[in-house]
C-alpha positions as protocol buffer text, in pm:
chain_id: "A"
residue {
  index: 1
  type: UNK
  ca { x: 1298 y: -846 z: 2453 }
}
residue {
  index: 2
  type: UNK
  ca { x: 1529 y: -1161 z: 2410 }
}
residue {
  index: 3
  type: UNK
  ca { x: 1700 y: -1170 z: 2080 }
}
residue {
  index: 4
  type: UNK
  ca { x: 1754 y: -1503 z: 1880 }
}
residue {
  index: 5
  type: UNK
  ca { x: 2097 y: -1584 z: 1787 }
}
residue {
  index: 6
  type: UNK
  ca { x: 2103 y: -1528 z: 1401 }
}
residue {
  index: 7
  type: UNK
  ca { x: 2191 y: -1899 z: 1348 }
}
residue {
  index: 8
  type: UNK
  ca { x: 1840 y: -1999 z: 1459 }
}
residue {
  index: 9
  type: UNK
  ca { x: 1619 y: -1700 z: 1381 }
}
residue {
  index: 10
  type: UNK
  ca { x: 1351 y: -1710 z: 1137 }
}
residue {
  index: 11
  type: UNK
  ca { x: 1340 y: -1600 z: 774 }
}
residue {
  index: 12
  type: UNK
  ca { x: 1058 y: -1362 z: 727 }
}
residue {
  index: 13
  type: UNK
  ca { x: 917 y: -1357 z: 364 }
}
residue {
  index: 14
  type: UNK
  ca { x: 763 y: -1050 z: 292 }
}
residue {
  index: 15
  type: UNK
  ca { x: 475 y: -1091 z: 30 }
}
residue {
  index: 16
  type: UNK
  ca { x: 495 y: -786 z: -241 }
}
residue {
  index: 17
  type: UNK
  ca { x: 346 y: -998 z: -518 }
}
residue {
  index: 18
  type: UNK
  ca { x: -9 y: -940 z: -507 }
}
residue {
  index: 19
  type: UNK
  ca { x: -239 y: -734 z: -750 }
}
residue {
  index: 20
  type: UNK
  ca { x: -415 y: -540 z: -531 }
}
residue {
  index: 21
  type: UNK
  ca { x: -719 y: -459 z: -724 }
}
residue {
  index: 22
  type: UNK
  ca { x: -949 y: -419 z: -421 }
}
residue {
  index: 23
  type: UNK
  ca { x: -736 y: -75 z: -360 }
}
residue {
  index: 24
  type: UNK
  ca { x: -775 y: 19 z: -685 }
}
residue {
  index: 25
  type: UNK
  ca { x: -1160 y: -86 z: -731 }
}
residue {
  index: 26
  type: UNK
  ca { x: -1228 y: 179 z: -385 }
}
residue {
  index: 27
  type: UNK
  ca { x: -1044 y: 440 z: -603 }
}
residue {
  index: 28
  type: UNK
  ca { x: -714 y: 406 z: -534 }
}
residue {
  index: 29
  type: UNK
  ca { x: -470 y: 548 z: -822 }
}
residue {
  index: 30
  type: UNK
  ca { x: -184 y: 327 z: -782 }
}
residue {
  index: 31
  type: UNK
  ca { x: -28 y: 26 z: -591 }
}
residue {
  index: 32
  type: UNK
  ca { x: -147 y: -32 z: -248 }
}
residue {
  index: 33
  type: UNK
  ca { x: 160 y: -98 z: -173 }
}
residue {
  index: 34
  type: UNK
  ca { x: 302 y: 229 z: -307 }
}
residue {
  index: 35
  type: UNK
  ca { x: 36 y: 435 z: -160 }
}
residue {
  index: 36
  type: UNK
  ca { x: 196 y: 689 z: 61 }
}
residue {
  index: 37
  type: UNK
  ca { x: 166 y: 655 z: 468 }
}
residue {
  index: 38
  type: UNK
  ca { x: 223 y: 935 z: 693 }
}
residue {
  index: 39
  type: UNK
  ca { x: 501 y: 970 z: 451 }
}
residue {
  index: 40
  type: UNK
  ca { x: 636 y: 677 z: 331 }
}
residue {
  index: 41
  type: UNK
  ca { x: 474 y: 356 z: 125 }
}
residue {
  index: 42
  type: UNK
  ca { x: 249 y: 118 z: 302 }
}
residue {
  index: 43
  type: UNK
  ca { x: 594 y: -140 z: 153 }
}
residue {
  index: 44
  type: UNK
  ca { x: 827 y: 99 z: 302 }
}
residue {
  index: 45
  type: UNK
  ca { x: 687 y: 125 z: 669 }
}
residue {
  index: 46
  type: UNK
  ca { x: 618 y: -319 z: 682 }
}
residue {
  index: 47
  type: UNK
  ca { x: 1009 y: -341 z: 551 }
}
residue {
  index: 48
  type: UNK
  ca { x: 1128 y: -74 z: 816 }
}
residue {
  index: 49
  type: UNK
  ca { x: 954 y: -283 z: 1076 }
}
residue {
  index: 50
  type: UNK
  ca { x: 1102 y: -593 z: 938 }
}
residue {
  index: 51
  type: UNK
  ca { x: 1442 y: -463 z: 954 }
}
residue {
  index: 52
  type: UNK
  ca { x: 1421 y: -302 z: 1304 }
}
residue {
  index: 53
  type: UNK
  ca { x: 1349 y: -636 z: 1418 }
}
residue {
  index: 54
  type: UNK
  ca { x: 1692 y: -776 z: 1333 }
}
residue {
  index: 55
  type: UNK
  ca { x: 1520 y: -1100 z: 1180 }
}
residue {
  index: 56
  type: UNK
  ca { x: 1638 y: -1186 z: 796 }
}
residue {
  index: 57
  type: UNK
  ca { x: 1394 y: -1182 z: 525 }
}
residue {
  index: 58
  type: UNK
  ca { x: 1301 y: -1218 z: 170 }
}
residue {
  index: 59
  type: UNK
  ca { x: 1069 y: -1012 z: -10 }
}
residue {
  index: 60
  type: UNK
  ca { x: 860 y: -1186 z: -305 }
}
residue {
  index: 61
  type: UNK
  ca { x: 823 y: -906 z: -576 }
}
residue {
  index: 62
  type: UNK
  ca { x: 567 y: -955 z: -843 }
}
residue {
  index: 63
  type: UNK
  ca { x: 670 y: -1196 z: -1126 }
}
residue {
  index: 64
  type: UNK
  ca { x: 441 y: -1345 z: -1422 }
}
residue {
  index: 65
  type: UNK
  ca { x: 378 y: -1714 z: -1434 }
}
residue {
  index: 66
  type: UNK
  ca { x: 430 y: -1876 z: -1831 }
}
residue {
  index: 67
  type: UNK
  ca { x: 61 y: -1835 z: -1905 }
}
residue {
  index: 68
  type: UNK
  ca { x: 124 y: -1478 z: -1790 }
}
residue {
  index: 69
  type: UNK
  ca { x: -149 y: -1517 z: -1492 }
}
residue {
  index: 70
  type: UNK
  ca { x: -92 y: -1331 z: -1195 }
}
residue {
  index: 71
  type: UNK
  ca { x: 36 y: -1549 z: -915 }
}
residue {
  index: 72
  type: UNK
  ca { x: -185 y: -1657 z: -558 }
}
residue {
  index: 73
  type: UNK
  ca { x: -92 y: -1584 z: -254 }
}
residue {
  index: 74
  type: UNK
  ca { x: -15 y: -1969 z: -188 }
}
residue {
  index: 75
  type: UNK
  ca { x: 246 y: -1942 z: -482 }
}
residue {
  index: 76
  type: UNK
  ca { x: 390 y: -1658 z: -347 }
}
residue {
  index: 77
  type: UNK
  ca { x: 459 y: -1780 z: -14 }
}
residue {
  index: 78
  type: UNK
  ca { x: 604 y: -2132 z: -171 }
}
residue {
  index: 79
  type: UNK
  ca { x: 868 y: -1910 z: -381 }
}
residue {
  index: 80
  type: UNK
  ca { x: 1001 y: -1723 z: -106 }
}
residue {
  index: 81
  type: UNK
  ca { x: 1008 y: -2062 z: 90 }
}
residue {
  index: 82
  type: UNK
  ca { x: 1169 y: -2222 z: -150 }
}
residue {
  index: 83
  type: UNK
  ca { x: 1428 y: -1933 z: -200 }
}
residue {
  index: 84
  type: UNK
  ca { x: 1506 y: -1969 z: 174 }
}
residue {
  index: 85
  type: UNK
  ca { x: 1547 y: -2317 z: 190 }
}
residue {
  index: 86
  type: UNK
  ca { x: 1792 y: -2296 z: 462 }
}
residue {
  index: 87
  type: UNK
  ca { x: 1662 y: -2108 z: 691 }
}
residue {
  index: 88
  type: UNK
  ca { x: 1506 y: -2267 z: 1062 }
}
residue {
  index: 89
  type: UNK
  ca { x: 1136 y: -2125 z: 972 }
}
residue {
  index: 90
  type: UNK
  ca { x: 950 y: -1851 z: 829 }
}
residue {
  index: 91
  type: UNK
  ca { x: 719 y: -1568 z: 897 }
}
residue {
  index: 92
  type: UNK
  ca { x: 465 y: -1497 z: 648 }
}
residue {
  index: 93
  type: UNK
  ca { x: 411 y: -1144 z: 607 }
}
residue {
  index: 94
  type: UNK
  ca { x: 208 y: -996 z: 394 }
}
residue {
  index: 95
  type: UNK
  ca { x: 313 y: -637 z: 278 }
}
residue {
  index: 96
  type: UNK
  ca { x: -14 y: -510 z: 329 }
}
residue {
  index: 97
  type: UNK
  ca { x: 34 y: -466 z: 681 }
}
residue {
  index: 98
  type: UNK
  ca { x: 204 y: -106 z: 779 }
}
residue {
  index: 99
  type: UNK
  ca { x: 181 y: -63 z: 1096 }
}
residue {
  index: 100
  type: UNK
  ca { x: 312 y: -435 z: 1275 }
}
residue {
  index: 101
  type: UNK
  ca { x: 562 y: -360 z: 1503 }
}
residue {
  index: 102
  type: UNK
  ca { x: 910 y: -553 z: 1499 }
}
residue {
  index: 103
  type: UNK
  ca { x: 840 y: -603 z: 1846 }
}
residue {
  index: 104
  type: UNK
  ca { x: 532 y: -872 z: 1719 }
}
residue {
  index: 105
  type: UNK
  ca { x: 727 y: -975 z: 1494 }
}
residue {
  index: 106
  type: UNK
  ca { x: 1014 y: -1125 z: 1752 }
}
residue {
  index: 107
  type: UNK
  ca { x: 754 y: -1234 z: 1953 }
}
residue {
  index: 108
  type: UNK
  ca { x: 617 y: -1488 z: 1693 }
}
residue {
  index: 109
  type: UNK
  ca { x: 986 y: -1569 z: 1600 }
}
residue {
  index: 110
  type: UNK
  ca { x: 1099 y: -1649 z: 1989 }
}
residue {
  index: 111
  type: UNK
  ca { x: 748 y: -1864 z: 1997 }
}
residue {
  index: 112
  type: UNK
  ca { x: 867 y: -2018 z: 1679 }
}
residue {
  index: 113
  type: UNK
  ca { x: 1149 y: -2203 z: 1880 }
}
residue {
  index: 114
  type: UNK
  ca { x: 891 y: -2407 z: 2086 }
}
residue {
  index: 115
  type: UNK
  ca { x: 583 y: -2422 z: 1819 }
}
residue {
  index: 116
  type: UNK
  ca { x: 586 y: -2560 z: 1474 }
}
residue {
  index: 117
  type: UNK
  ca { x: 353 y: -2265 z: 1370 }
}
residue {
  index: 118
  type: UNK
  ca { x: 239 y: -1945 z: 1568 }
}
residue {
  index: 119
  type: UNK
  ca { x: -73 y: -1740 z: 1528 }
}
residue {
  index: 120
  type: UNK
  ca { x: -107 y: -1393 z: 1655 }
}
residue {
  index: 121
  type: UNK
  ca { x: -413 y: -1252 z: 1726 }
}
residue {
  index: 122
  type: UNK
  ca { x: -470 y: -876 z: 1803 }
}
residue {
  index: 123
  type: UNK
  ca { x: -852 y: -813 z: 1988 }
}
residue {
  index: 124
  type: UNK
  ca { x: -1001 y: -1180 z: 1873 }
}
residue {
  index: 125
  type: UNK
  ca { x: -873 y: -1121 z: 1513 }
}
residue {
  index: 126
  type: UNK
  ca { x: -596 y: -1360 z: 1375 }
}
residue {
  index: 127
  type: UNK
  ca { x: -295 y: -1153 z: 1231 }
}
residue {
  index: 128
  type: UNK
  ca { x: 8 y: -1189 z: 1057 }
}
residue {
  index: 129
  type: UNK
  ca { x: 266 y: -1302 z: 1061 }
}
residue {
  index: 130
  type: UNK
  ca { x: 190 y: -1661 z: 1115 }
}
residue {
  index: 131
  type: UNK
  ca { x: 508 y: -1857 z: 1169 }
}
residue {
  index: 132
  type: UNK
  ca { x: 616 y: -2177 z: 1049 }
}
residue {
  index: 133
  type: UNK
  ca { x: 886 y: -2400 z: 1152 }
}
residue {
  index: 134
  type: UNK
  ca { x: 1114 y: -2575 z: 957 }
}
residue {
  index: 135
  type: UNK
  ca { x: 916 y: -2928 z: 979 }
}
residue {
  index: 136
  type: UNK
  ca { x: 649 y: -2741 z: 745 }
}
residue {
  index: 137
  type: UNK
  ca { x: 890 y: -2677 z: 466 }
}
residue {
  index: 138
  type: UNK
  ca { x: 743 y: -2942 z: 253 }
}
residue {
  index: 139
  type: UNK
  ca { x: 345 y: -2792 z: 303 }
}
residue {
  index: 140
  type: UNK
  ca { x: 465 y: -2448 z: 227 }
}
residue {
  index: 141
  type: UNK
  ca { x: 640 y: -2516 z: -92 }
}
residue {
  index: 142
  type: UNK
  ca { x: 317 y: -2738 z: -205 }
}
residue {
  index: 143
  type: UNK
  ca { x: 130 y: -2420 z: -183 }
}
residue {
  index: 144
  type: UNK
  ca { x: -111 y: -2329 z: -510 }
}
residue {
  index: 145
  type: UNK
  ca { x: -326 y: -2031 z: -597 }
}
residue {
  index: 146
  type: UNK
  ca { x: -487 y: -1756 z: -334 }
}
residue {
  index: 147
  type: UNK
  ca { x: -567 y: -1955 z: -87 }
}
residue {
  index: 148
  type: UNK
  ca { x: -193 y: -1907 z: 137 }
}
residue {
  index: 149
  type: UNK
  ca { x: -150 y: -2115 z: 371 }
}
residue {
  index: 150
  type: UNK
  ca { x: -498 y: -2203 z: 564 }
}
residue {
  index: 151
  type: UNK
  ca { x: -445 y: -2518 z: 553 }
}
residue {
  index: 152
  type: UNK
  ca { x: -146 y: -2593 z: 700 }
}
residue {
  index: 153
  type: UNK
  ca { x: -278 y: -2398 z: 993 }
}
residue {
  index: 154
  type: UNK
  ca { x: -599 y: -2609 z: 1021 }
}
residue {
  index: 155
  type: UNK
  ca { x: -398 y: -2956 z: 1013 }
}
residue {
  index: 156
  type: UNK
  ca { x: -194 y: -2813 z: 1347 }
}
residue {
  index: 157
  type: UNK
  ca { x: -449 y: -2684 z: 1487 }
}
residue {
  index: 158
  type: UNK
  ca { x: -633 y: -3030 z: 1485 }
}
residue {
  index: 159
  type: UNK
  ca { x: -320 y: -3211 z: 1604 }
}
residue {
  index: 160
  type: UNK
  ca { x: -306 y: -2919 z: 1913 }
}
residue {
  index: 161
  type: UNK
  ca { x: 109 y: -2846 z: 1802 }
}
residue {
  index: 162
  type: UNK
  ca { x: -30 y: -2491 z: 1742 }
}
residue {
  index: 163
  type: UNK
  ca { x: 38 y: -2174 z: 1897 }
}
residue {
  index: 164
  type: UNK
  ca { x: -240 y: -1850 z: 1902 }
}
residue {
  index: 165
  type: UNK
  ca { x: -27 y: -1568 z: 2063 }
}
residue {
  index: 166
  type: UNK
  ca { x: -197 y: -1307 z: 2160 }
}
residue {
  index: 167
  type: UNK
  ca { x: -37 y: -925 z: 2100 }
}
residue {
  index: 168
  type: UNK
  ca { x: -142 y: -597 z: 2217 }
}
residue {
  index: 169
  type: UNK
  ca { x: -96 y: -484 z: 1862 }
}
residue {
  index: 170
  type: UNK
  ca { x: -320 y: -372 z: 1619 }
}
residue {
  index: 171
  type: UNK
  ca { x: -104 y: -417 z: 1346 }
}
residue {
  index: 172
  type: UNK
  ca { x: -94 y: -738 z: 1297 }
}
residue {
  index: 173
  type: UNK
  ca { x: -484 y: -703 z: 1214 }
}
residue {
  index: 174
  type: UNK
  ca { x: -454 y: -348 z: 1011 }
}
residue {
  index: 175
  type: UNK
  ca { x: -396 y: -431 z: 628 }
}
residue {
  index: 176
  type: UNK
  ca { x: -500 y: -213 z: 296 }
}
residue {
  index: 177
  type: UNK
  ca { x: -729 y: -317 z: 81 }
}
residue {
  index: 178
  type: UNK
  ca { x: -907 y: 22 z: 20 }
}
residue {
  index: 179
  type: UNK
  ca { x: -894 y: 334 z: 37 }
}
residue {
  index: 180
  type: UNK
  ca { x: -1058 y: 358 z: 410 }
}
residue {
  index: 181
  type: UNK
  ca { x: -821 y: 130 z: 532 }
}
residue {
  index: 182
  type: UNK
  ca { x: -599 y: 356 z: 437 }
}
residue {
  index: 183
  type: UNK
  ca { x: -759 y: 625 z: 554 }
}
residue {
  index: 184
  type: UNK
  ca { x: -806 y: 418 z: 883 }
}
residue {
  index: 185
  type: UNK
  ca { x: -404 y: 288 z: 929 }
}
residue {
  index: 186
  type: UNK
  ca { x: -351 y: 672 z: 897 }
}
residue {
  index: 187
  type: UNK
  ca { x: -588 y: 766 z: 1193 }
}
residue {
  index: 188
  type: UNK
  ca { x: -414 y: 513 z: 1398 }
}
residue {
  index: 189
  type: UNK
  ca { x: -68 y: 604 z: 1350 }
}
residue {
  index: 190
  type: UNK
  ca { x: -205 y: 962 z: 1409 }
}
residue {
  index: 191
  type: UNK
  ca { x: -291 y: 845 z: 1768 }
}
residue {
  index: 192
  type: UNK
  ca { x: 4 y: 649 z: 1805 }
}
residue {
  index: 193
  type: UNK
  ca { x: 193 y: 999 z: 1822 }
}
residue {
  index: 194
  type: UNK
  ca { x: -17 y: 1247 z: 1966 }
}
């Protein structure tokens, strides 16, 4: 695959800040993030993908607001923006996500060059990560609460300047929430090497 000189690749901001109750609620005993894959974390595996694709990245760790509320999703993604100000777009990533390949990921960054934001989609399902260009550094800073960032999405996708790239990969559409996702992501890697 072609590789983007490192002056104009993409920053991808891996999101590590959630709470992840839902895991815990199915019966999960610690951090989704920190639950063990086919031996290593679910973190471990999406940052061994990230680096394996060559692209630079950011990873927002958890950190308490001053009324000591958890923060969204949208505020995560507008810290890790705003701590890579410089760099020509982003890929939102959520850390969730184990088994994304760092090919997908270079695939949404190359598509990045031409689009202001890029959606993969695995099967029908949209995936992550969605990419951003520069131009939406402004939206993605303004982000608030859960809600990431939906909305910038919608407004391209109602002026047409978006992209929906379709992957042959599953992983872009194969977070953990529970305990059977888990249980699932570990059945498909399974398969993957068999």
């Amino acid at each position: 695959m072609t590789q983007l000189p490192a002056t104009s690749a993409p920053t991808v901001i891996v999101l590590a800040a959630g709470q992840g109750q839902r895991f815990r609620l199915s019966g999960g005993g610690m951090h989704k993030l920190d639950a063990p894959l086919n031996g290593l974390s679910v973190l471990q595996r999406v940052l061994q993908a990230v680096a394996a694709s060559g692209l630079p990245y950011h990873v927002v760790r958890p950190e308490q607001d001053v009324e000591g509320d958890a923060p969204g999703m949208g505020d995560s993604i507008a810290r890790g923006v705003r701590a890579t100000a410089q760099a020509t777009g982003w890929l939102i990533l959520p850390g969730d996500l184990p088994l994304v390949t760092s090919d997908s990921l270079c695939q949404v960054a190359l598509n990045l060059v031409s689009h202001p934001v890029v959606v993969p989609r695995w099967n029908g399902q949209p995936g992550h990560p969605v990419g951003f260009g520069a131009a939406c550094f402004a939206a993605l800073t303004a982000l608030r609460g859960d809600t990431g960032a939906a909305s910038i999405v919608r407004v391209h996708r109602q002026a047409g300047t978006l992209l929906t790239l379709h992957l042959d990969d599953p992983g872009i559409a194969t977070d953990i929430d529970t305990l059977d996702d888990l249980a699932r992501a570990e059945a498909l890697l399974a398969a993957c090497h068999s």
